[in-house]
């Protein structure tokens, strides 16, 4: 069974800074089938990235995804005030499909 | 505009049943797989179940297999989740989510509803 581990648990940064979030899988993720979501308090998750590096519709280009195999990264090049949220990675290539990581909270320093 | 509106949540005793509904609009419902994803209070996301466009392929998380049943009515643009033998650990906000294709091959979700809260407690 594939397990996703996100790090760090919390990232404290200031607006304008660069955020680097990690998602590590316990085994290789098939075909880079990895997605990233953003969730703000009281809101539903929003798809940011799919296929490890493809931005979803309407997602600003300050969000980028990279990685393959077992190591994946979500980078926010310059944090905007609206980017402070919880971010989840999700793999959808291996059984059990649809597994999420535990989340990384990006908070204002 | 894609809209997914869940309903049917509430407070229910352990061992009882509940049926959730999701009304979809703004897209061709029967072109896409649909899913349920839940989030326990203060916790992360857990995929619960998914169904292909024609109900020909269905999947469940191990945690709900044998207790929950997903279904859809394409004529009504609606998705359902029948939840039986509910447990305290099923307490969560249940989201309806749109898949990105017609089959269950790709389990990621491009649109989500706002969720309906299910609380299982005596």
Coordinates of N, CA and C in Angstrom, one line a residue:
Chain A
X1 N 0.8 -1.2 0.0 CA 0.0 0.0 0.0 C 0.9 1.2 0.0
X2 N 0.6 2.1 -0.9 CA 1.4 3.4 -1.0 C 1.0 4.4 0.0
X3 N 2.0 5.0 0.7 CA 1.7 6.0 1.7 C 2.5 7.3 1.2
X4 N 1.8 8.4 1.3 CA 2.4 9.7 1.0 C 2.7 10.5 2.3
X5 N 3.9 11.0 2.4 CA 4.3 11.7 3.6 C 4.7 13.1 3.1
X6 N 4.0 14.1 3.6 CA 4.3 15.5 3.3 C 5.2 16.2 4.3
X7 N 6.1 17.0 3.9 CA 6.9 17.8 4.8 C 7.2 19.2 4.3
X8 N 7.4 20.2 5.2 CA 7.2 20.0 6.6 C 5.7 20.0 7.0
X9 N 5.4 19.8 8.2 CA 4.0 19.8 8.6 C 3.4 21.3 8.5
X10 N 4.2 22.2 8.9 CA 3.9 23.6 8.9 C 5.1 24.4 8.3
X11 N 4.8 25.3 7.5 CA 5.8 26.2 6.9 C 5.4 27.7 7.2
X12 N 6.3 28.3 7.9 CA 6.0 29.7 8.3 C 6.8 30.7 7.4
X13 N 6.2 31.4 6.6 CA 6.8 32.3 5.6 C 6.1 33.6 5.6
X14 N 6.8 34.6 4.9 CA 6.2 35.9 4.8 C 5.7 36.1 3.3
X15 N 4.8 36.9 3.1 CA 4.4 37.2 1.7 C 5.6 37.6 0.9
X16 N 5.6 37.2 -0.4 CA 6.7 37.5 -1.2 C 7.8 36.4 -1.2
X17 N 7.8 35.6 -0.2 CA 8.8 34.5 -0.1 C 8.5 33.3 -1.0
X18 N 9.4 32.4 -1.1 CA 9.3 31.2 -1.9 C 8.9 30.1 -1.0
X19 N 7.9 29.3 -1.4 CA 7.5 28.1 -0.6 C 7.8 26.9 -1.3
X20 N 8.5 25.9 -0.6 CA 8.8 24.6 -1.2 C 8.2 23.5 -0.3
X21 N 7.2 22.8 -0.9 CA 6.5 21.7 -0.2 C 6.9 20.4 -0.8
X22 N 7.1 19.4 0.1 CA 7.6 18.1 -0.3 C 6.5 17.1 -0.1
X23 N 6.5 16.1 -1.0 CA 5.6 14.9 -0.9 C 6.4 13.7 -1.3
X24 N 6.6 12.8 -0.4 CA 7.4 11.6 -0.6 C 6.5 10.4 -0.5
X25 N 6.6 9.5 -1.5 CA 5.8 8.3 -1.6 C 6.6 7.1 -1.1
X26 N 5.9 6.2 -0.5 CA 6.6 5.0 0.0 C 7.0 4.0 -1.1
X27 N 6.5 4.2 -2.2 CA 6.9 3.5 -3.4 C 6.6 4.3 -4.7
X28 N 7.2 4.0 -5.8 CA 7.1 4.8 -7.0 C 5.6 5.0 -7.4
X29 N 5.3 6.3 -7.7 CA 4.0 6.6 -8.2 C 4.0 6.4 -9.7
X30 N 3.1 5.6 -10.2 CA 3.0 5.3 -11.6 C 2.7 6.5 -12.4
X31 N 3.5 6.6 -13.5 CA 3.3 7.6 -14.5 C 3.2 9.0 -14.0
X32 N 3.8 9.3 -12.9 CA 3.8 10.6 -12.2 C 2.3 11.1 -12.0
X33 N 1.5 10.1 -11.6 CA 0.1 10.4 -11.4 C 0.0 11.0 -10.0
X34 N 0.4 12.3 -9.9 CA 0.4 13.0 -8.6 C -0.3 14.3 -8.8
X35 N -1.2 14.7 -7.8 CA -1.9 15.9 -7.9 C -1.6 16.7 -6.6
X36 N -1.8 18.0 -6.7 CA -1.7 18.9 -5.5 C -3.0 19.7 -5.4
X37 N -3.5 19.9 -4.1 CA -4.7 20.7 -3.9 C -4.4 21.7 -2.8
X38 N -5.1 22.8 -2.9 CA -5.1 23.8 -1.9 C -6.4 23.9 -1.1
X39 N -6.4 24.0 0.2 CA -7.6 24.1 0.9 C -7.5 25.2 1.9
X40 N -8.4 26.2 1.8 CA -8.5 27.3 2.8 C -9.5 27.0 3.8
X41 N -9.4 27.6 5.0 CA -10.4 27.3 6.1 C -11.9 27.5 5.6
X42 N -12.7 26.4 5.9 CA -14.1 26.5 5.6 C -14.4 26.4 4.1
X43 N -13.4 26.0 3.3 CA -13.6 25.8 1.9 C -13.3 24.4 1.4
X44 N -13.8 24.1 0.3 CA -13.5 22.8 -0.3 C -12.1 22.9 -0.9
X45 N -11.4 21.8 -1.1 CA -10.1 21.7 -1.8 C -10.2 22.2 -3.2
X46 N -9.1 22.8 -3.7 CA -9.1 23.3 -5.1 C -7.9 22.6 -5.8
X47 N -8.1 22.0 -7.0 CA -7.0 21.4 -7.7 C -6.1 22.4 -8.2
X48 N -4.8 22.2 -7.9 CA -3.7 23.1 -8.4 C -2.9 22.5 -9.5
X49 N -2.5 21.2 -9.3 CA -1.5 20.5 -10.2 C -2.0 19.1 -10.4
X50 N -1.8 18.6 -11.6 CA -2.1 17.2 -11.9 C -0.9 16.7 -12.7
X51 N -0.8 15.4 -12.8 CA 0.3 14.8 -13.6 C 1.7 15.3 -13.1
X52 N 1.8 15.6 -11.9 CA 3.0 16.1 -11.2 C 3.4 17.5 -11.5
X53 N 3.1 18.0 -12.7 CA 3.6 19.3 -13.1 C 2.7 20.1 -14.0
X54 N 1.5 19.6 -14.3 CA 0.6 20.4 -15.1 C -0.4 21.2 -14.3
X55 N -0.4 22.5 -14.5 CA -1.3 23.4 -13.8 C -2.8 23.2 -14.2
X56 N -3.7 23.2 -13.2 CA -5.1 23.1 -13.6 C -5.6 24.4 -14.1
X57 N -6.7 24.4 -14.7 CA -7.3 25.6 -15.3 C -7.4 26.7 -14.3
X58 N -6.9 27.9 -14.7 CA -7.0 29.1 -13.9 C -6.0 29.2 -12.7
X59 N -5.1 28.3 -12.6 CA -4.1 28.4 -11.6 C -3.0 29.3 -12.0
X60 N -2.6 30.3 -11.1 CA -1.5 31.2 -11.5 C -0.2 30.5 -11.7
X61 N 0.7 31.1 -12.5 CA 1.9 30.4 -12.8 C 3.0 30.5 -11.7
X62 N 2.6 31.2 -10.6 CA 3.5 31.1 -9.5 C 3.5 29.7 -8.8
X63 N 2.5 28.9 -9.1 CA 2.4 27.6 -8.6 C 3.1 26.6 -9.6
X64 N 4.0 25.8 -9.2 CA 4.6 24.8 -10.1 C 4.8 23.5 -9.4
X65 N 4.7 22.4 -10.1 CA 5.0 21.1 -9.5 C 6.1 20.4 -10.3
X66 N 6.8 19.6 -9.6 CA 7.9 18.8 -10.2 C 8.1 17.5 -9.4
X67 N 8.9 16.7 -10.0 CA 9.2 15.4 -9.4 C 8.8 14.2 -10.2
X68 N 9.2 13.1 -9.8 CA 8.8 11.8 -10.4 C 9.2 10.7 -9.4
X69 N 8.7 9.5 -9.7 CA 9.1 8.3 -8.8 C 8.5 8.5 -7.5
X70 N 9.3 8.7 -6.5 CA 8.9 8.8 -5.1 C 8.9 10.2 -4.5
X71 N 9.5 11.2 -5.2 CA 9.8 12.5 -4.6 C 9.1 13.6 -5.5
X72 N 8.3 14.4 -4.9 CA 7.5 15.4 -5.6 C 7.6 16.7 -4.8
X73 N 7.5 17.8 -5.6 CA 7.6 19.1 -4.9 C 6.6 20.1 -5.5
X74 N 5.9 20.8 -4.6 CA 5.1 22.0 -5.0 C 5.8 23.2 -4.6
X75 N 6.0 24.1 -5.6 CA 6.7 25.4 -5.3 C 5.8 26.5 -5.6
X76 N 5.7 27.4 -4.7 CA 5.0 28.7 -4.9 C 6.1 29.8 -4.9
X77 N 6.3 30.4 -6.1 CA 7.5 31.2 -6.3 C 7.5 32.4 -5.4
X78 N 6.4 33.1 -5.3 CA 6.3 34.3 -4.5 C 4.9 34.3 -3.8
X79 N 4.9 34.1 -2.5 CA 3.6 33.9 -1.8 C 2.8 35.2 -1.8
X80 N 1.6 35.0 -2.2 CA 0.6 36.1 -2.1 C -0.3 35.8 -0.8
X81 N -0.9 36.9 -0.3 CA -1.7 36.7 0.9 C -2.7 35.6 0.8
X82 N -3.3 35.4 -0.4 CA -4.3 34.4 -0.5 C -3.8 32.9 -0.6
X83 N -2.4 32.8 -0.6 CA -1.8 31.5 -0.8 C -1.6 30.8 0.6
X84 N -1.9 31.5 1.7 CA -1.7 30.8 3.0 C -2.9 29.9 3.2
X85 N -2.6 28.6 3.3 CA -3.6 27.6 3.3 C -2.9 26.3 3.6
X86 N -3.7 25.2 3.5 CA -3.2 23.8 3.7 C -3.1 23.2 2.3
X87 N -2.0 22.5 2.0 CA -1.8 21.9 0.7 C -1.7 20.4 0.9
X88 N -2.4 19.7 0.0 CA -2.4 18.2 0.0 C -1.9 17.7 -1.3
X89 N -1.0 16.6 -1.2 CA -0.7 15.9 -2.4 C -1.6 14.6 -2.4
X90 N -1.8 14.1 -3.6 CA -2.6 12.9 -3.8 C -2.0 12.1 -5.0
X91 N -1.9 10.8 -4.8 CA -1.4 9.9 -5.9 C -2.7 9.2 -6.4
X92 N -2.7 9.0 -7.7 CA -3.8 8.4 -8.3 C -3.4 7.3 -9.3
X93 N -2.1 6.8 -9.2 CA -1.6 5.8 -10.1 C -1.5 4.4 -9.6
X94 N -1.5 4.3 -8.3 CA -1.2 3.0 -7.7 C -2.3 2.7 -6.7
X95 N -2.5 1.4 -6.4 CA -3.5 1.0 -5.4 C -3.0 1.2 -4.0
X96 N -3.8 1.6 -3.1 CA -5.2 2.1 -3.3 C -5.2 3.5 -3.9
X97 N -5.9 3.6 -5.0 CA -5.9 4.9 -5.7 C -6.6 6.0 -4.9
X98 N -6.1 7.2 -5.2 CA -6.7 8.4 -4.5 C -6.2 8.7 -3.2
X99 N -5.0 8.1 -2.8 CA -4.4 8.3 -1.5 C -3.9 9.7 -1.4
X100 N -4.2 10.4 -0.2 CA -3.8 11.7 0.0 C -2.6 11.7 1.1
X101 N -1.8 12.7 1.0 CA -0.9 13.0 2.1 C -1.6 13.7 3.2
X102 N -0.9 13.9 4.3 CA -1.5 14.4 5.5 C -1.6 15.9 5.5
X103 N -1.0 16.6 4.5 CA -1.1 18.0 4.4 C 0.1 18.8 4.9
X104 N 0.3 19.9 4.3 CA 1.3 20.9 4.8 C 0.6 22.3 4.9
X105 N 0.6 22.9 6.1 CA 0.0 24.2 6.3 C 1.1 25.3 6.1
X106 N 0.7 26.2 5.2 CA 1.6 27.3 5.0 C 1.0 28.5 5.7
X107 N 1.7 29.0 6.7 CA 1.1 30.1 7.5 C 2.0 31.3 7.4
X108 N 1.4 32.4 7.8 CA 2.1 33.7 7.8 C 3.0 33.8 8.9
X109 N 4.3 34.1 8.6 CA 5.3 34.3 9.7 C 5.1 35.6 10.4
Chain B
X1 N -20.9 27.4 -15.4 CA -20.2 27.2 -14.1 C -20.5 25.9 -13.5
X2 N -19.5 25.1 -13.2 CA -19.7 23.8 -12.5 C -20.2 24.0 -11.1
X3 N -21.3 23.3 -10.7 CA -21.8 23.4 -9.4 C -22.1 22.0 -8.9
X4 N -21.6 21.7 -7.7 CA -21.9 20.4 -7.0 C -22.5 20.8 -5.6
X5 N -23.7 20.3 -5.4 CA -24.4 20.7 -4.1 C -24.8 19.4 -3.4
X6 N -24.1 19.2 -2.3 CA -24.4 18.0 -1.5 C -25.5 18.3 -0.5
X7 N -26.2 17.2 -0.1 CA -27.3 17.3 0.9 C -27.4 15.9 1.5
X8 N -28.2 15.9 2.6 CA -28.5 14.6 3.3 C -27.7 14.3 4.6
X9 N -26.8 15.2 4.9 CA -26.0 15.0 6.1 C -26.8 15.2 7.4
X10 N -26.3 14.9 8.5 CA -26.9 15.1 9.8 C -26.4 14.3 10.9
X11 N -27.1 14.3 12.0 CA -26.7 13.5 13.2 C -27.4 12.2 13.1
X12 N -26.6 11.1 13.3 CA -27.2 9.8 13.2 C -26.6 8.9 14.3
X13 N -27.3 8.0 14.8 CA -26.8 7.1 15.8 C -25.9 6.0 15.2
X14 N -24.9 5.5 15.9 CA -24.1 4.4 15.4 C -25.0 3.2 15.0
X15 N -24.6 2.6 13.9 CA -25.4 1.4 13.4 C -26.5 1.8 12.4
X16 N -26.9 3.1 12.4 CA -28.0 3.5 11.5 C -27.5 3.9 10.1
X17 N -28.4 4.3 9.3 CA -28.1 4.6 7.9 C -28.4 6.0 7.5
X18 N -27.8 6.4 6.5 CA -28.0 7.8 5.9 C -27.7 7.8 4.4
X19 N -28.4 8.6 3.7 CA -28.2 8.7 2.3 C -27.8 10.1 1.9
X20 N -26.7 10.2 1.3 CA -26.2 11.5 0.8 C -26.6 11.7 -0.7
X21 N -26.8 12.9 -1.1 CA -27.1 13.2 -2.5 C -26.2 14.4 -2.9
X22 N -25.9 14.4 -4.2 CA -25.1 15.5 -4.8 C -25.8 15.9 -6.1
X23 N -26.2 17.1 -6.2 CA -26.8 17.6 -7.4 C -25.8 18.4 -8.3
X24 N -25.6 18.0 -9.5 CA -24.6 18.5 -10.4 C -25.2 19.4 -11.4
X25 N -24.5 20.4 -11.8 CA -24.9 21.3 -12.9 C -23.7 22.0 -13.5
X26 N -23.9 22.5 -14.7 CA -22.8 23.3 -15.3 C -21.9 22.5 -16.2
X27 N -22.1 21.2 -16.3 CA -21.3 20.3 -17.2 C -22.2 19.1 -17.6
X28 N -21.7 18.3 -18.5 CA -22.4 17.2 -19.0 C -22.1 16.0 -18.0
X29 N -23.1 15.8 -17.1 CA -22.9 14.9 -16.0 C -22.5 13.5 -16.4
X30 N -23.2 13.0 -17.4 CA -22.9 11.6 -17.8 C -21.7 11.4 -18.7
X31 N -20.9 12.5 -18.8 CA -19.6 12.3 -19.4 C -18.4 12.0 -18.4
X32 N -18.7 12.1 -17.1 CA -17.7 12.1 -16.2 C -17.9 11.1 -15.0
X33 N -16.8 10.5 -14.5 CA -16.9 9.8 -13.3 C -17.1 10.7 -12.1
X34 N -17.6 10.2 -11.1 CA -17.9 11.1 -9.9 C -17.4 10.3 -8.6
X35 N -17.1 11.1 -7.6 CA -16.5 10.5 -6.4 C -17.1 11.2 -5.1
X36 N -16.9 10.5 -4.0 CA -17.1 11.0 -2.7 C -15.7 11.0 -2.0
X37 N -15.4 12.1 -1.4 CA -14.2 12.3 -0.6 C -14.7 12.9 0.8
X38 N -14.1 12.4 1.9 CA -14.5 12.9 3.2 C -13.3 13.5 4.0
X39 N -13.7 14.3 5.0 CA -12.7 14.9 5.8 C -13.2 15.0 7.2
X40 N -12.6 14.2 8.1 CA -13.0 14.2 9.5 C -12.6 15.5 10.1
X41 N -13.3 16.0 11.1 CA -13.0 17.3 11.7 C -11.5 17.5 12.0
X42 N -10.9 18.5 11.5 CA -9.5 18.9 11.8 C -8.5 17.9 11.2
X43 N -9.0 17.0 10.3 CA -8.1 16.0 9.7 C -7.9 16.2 8.2
X44 N -7.2 15.3 7.6 CA -7.0 15.3 6.2 C -8.1 14.7 5.3
X45 N -7.8 14.6 4.0 CA -8.7 14.1 3.0 C -8.6 12.6 2.9
X46 N -9.8 12.0 2.7 CA -9.8 10.5 2.4 C -10.8 10.2 1.3
X47 N -10.3 9.6 0.2 CA -11.2 9.2 -0.9 C -12.1 8.1 -0.3
X48 N -13.4 8.1 -0.6 CA -14.3 7.2 -0.1 C -14.8 6.2 -1.2
X49 N -15.2 6.8 -2.3 CA -15.8 5.9 -3.3 C -15.9 6.7 -4.7
X50 N -15.9 5.9 -5.8 CA -16.0 6.5 -7.1 C -16.8 5.7 -8.0
X51 N -17.4 6.3 -9.0 CA -18.3 5.6 -10.0 C -18.1 6.1 -11.4
X52 N -18.0 5.3 -12.3 CA -17.7 5.7 -13.7 C -19.0 6.3 -14.3
X53 N -18.9 6.8 -15.5 CA -20.0 7.6 -16.1 C -21.3 6.7 -16.2
X54 N -21.1 5.5 -16.5 CA -22.3 4.6 -16.8 C -22.5 3.6 -15.6
X55 N -21.9 3.9 -14.5 CA -22.0 3.0 -13.3 C -21.4 1.6 -13.6
X56 N -20.7 1.4 -14.6 CA -20.1 0.2 -14.9 C -18.9 -0.2 -14.1
X57 N -18.3 0.8 -13.6 CA -17.1 0.6 -12.7 C -17.3 1.4 -11.4
X58 N -17.1 0.7 -10.3 CA -17.3 1.3 -9.0 C -16.1 0.9 -8.1
X59 N -15.7 1.8 -7.2 CA -14.6 1.5 -6.3 C -14.9 2.1 -4.9
X60 N -14.4 1.4 -3.9 CA -14.6 1.9 -2.5 C -13.3 1.8 -1.7
X61 N -13.1 2.7 -0.8 CA -12.0 2.6 0.2 C -12.3 1.4 1.0
X62 N -11.2 0.7 1.5 CA -11.4 -0.4 2.4 C -12.2 -0.1 3.6
X63 N -12.1 1.1 4.1 CA -12.7 1.5 5.3 C -14.2 1.6 5.2
X64 N -14.8 1.6 4.0 CA -16.2 1.6 3.9 C -16.8 0.5 3.0
X65 N -15.9 -0.3 2.5 CA -16.4 -1.4 1.7 C -17.3 -2.4 2.4
X66 N -18.4 -2.7 1.8 CA -19.5 -3.5 2.4 C -20.5 -2.8 3.2
X67 N -20.2 -1.5 3.5 CA -21.2 -0.7 4.2 C -21.8 0.4 3.4
X68 N -21.0 1.0 2.5 CA -21.4 2.1 1.7 C -21.7 1.7 0.3
X69 N -22.7 2.3 -0.4 CA -23.0 2.0 -1.8 C -23.1 3.3 -2.5
X70 N -22.3 3.5 -3.6 CA -22.4 4.7 -4.4 C -23.3 4.4 -5.6
X71 N -24.0 5.4 -6.1 CA -24.8 5.2 -7.3 C -25.0 6.6 -7.9
X72 N -25.6 6.6 -9.1 CA -25.8 7.8 -9.8 C -27.1 7.7 -10.7
X73 N -27.7 8.8 -11.0 CA -28.8 8.9 -11.8 C -28.5 9.9 -12.9
X74 N -28.1 9.5 -14.0 CA -27.7 10.5 -15.1 C -28.9 11.3 -15.6
X75 N -30.0 10.8 -15.5 CA -31.2 11.5 -16.0 C -31.5 12.7 -15.0
X76 N -31.1 12.5 -13.8 CA -31.3 13.6 -12.8 C -30.1 14.4 -12.4
X77 N -29.0 14.1 -13.1 CA -27.7 14.7 -12.8 C -27.3 14.6 -11.3
X78 N -27.5 13.5 -10.8 CA -27.3 13.3 -9.3 C -26.4 12.1 -9.0
X79 N -25.7 12.3 -7.9 CA -24.8 11.2 -7.3 C -25.3 11.0 -5.9
X80 N -25.2 9.7 -5.5 CA -25.7 9.3 -4.2 C -24.6 8.5 -3.4
X81 N -24.8 8.5 -2.1 CA -24.0 7.6 -1.3 C -24.9 7.1 -0.2
X82 N -25.2 5.8 -0.3 CA -26.0 5.1 0.8 C -25.0 4.6 1.8
X83 N -25.1 5.1 3.1 CA -24.2 4.7 4.1 C -25.0 3.9 5.2
X84 N -24.6 2.7 5.3 CA -25.2 1.8 6.3 C -24.2 1.4 7.4
X85 N -24.8 0.9 8.5 CA -23.9 0.5 9.6 C -22.9 1.6 10.0
X86 N -23.3 2.8 10.2 CA -22.4 3.9 10.4 C -21.7 3.8 11.8
X87 N -20.5 4.2 11.8 CA -19.6 4.2 12.9 C -19.2 5.6 13.3
X88 N -18.7 5.7 14.5 CA -18.3 7.1 15.0 C -17.1 7.6 14.1
X89 N -16.3 6.7 13.6 CA -15.2 7.1 12.7 C -15.6 7.5 11.3
X90 N -16.9 7.4 11.0 CA -17.4 7.9 9.7 C -17.8 9.4 9.8
X91 N -17.7 9.9 11.0 CA -18.0 11.3 11.2 C -17.1 12.2 10.4
X92 N -17.6 13.0 9.5 CA -16.8 13.8 8.6 C -17.6 14.7 7.7
X93 N -17.0 15.6 7.1 CA -17.6 16.4 6.0 C -17.4 15.6 4.7
X94 N -18.5 15.3 4.0 CA -18.5 14.5 2.8 C -18.6 15.4 1.6
X95 N -17.6 15.3 0.8 CA -17.5 16.1 -0.4 C -17.9 15.3 -1.7
X96 N -18.7 15.8 -2.5 CA -18.9 15.3 -3.9 C -17.8 15.9 -4.8
X97 N -17.2 15.1 -5.6 CA -16.1 15.6 -6.4 C -16.2 15.1 -7.9
X98 N -15.9 15.9 -8.8 CA -16.0 15.5 -10.2 C -14.7 14.9 -10.7
X99 N -14.8 13.8 -11.3 CA -13.6 13.2 -11.9 C -13.2 13.9 -13.2
X100 N -12.0 13.5 -13.7 CA -11.5 14.2 -14.9 C -11.7 13.5 -16.2
X101 N -12.3 12.3 -16.1 CA -12.6 11.5 -17.3 C -13.9 10.7 -17.0
X102 N -14.2 9.9 -18.0 CA -15.5 9.1 -17.8 C -15.3 7.8 -17.0
X103 N -14.0 7.4 -16.9 CA -13.8 6.1 -16.3 C -13.2 6.3 -14.9
X104 N -12.8 5.3 -14.2 CA -12.2 5.4 -12.9 C -10.7 5.2 -13.0
X105 N -10.1 5.4 -14.1 CA -8.7 5.3 -14.3 C -7.9 6.4 -13.5
X106 N -8.4 7.6 -13.7 CA -7.7 8.7 -13.0 C -8.5 9.2 -11.8
X107 N -8.0 9.0 -10.7 CA -8.7 9.4 -9.4 C -8.3 10.7 -8.9
X108 N -8.3 11.8 -9.8 CA -8.2 13.1 -9.2 C -9.4 13.9 -9.6
X109 N -9.5 15.1 -8.9 CA -10.8 15.7 -8.9 C -10.7 17.2 -9.2
X110 N -11.4 17.7 -10.3 CA -11.2 19.1 -10.7 C -12.2 20.0 -10.1
X111 N -13.3 19.5 -9.6 CA -14.3 20.4 -9.0 C -14.9 19.6 -7.8
X112 N -15.2 20.4 -6.7 CA -15.6 19.9 -5.5 C -16.9 20.7 -5.0
X113 N -17.8 20.0 -4.3 CA -18.9 20.7 -3.7 C -18.4 21.3 -2.4
X114 N -19.3 21.9 -1.6 CA -18.9 22.5 -0.3 C -19.1 21.5 0.8
X115 N -19.6 20.3 0.6 CA -19.7 19.3 1.5 C -20.9 19.2 2.4
X116 N -21.2 18.1 2.9 CA -22.3 17.9 3.8 C -21.8 17.1 5.1
X117 N -22.1 17.6 6.2 CA -21.6 17.1 7.5 C -22.4 15.9 8.0
X118 N -21.7 14.8 8.2 CA -22.3 13.6 8.8 C -21.6 13.4 10.2
X119 N -22.5 13.4 11.2 CA -22.0 13.1 12.6 C -22.7 11.9 13.1
X120 N -21.8 10.9 13.5 CA -22.3 9.6 14.0 C -22.0 9.6 15.5
X121 N -23.1 9.7 16.3 CA -23.0 9.7 17.7 C -24.3 9.3 18.4
X122 N -24.1 8.7 19.5 CA -25.3 8.4 20.3 C -25.8 9.5 21.2

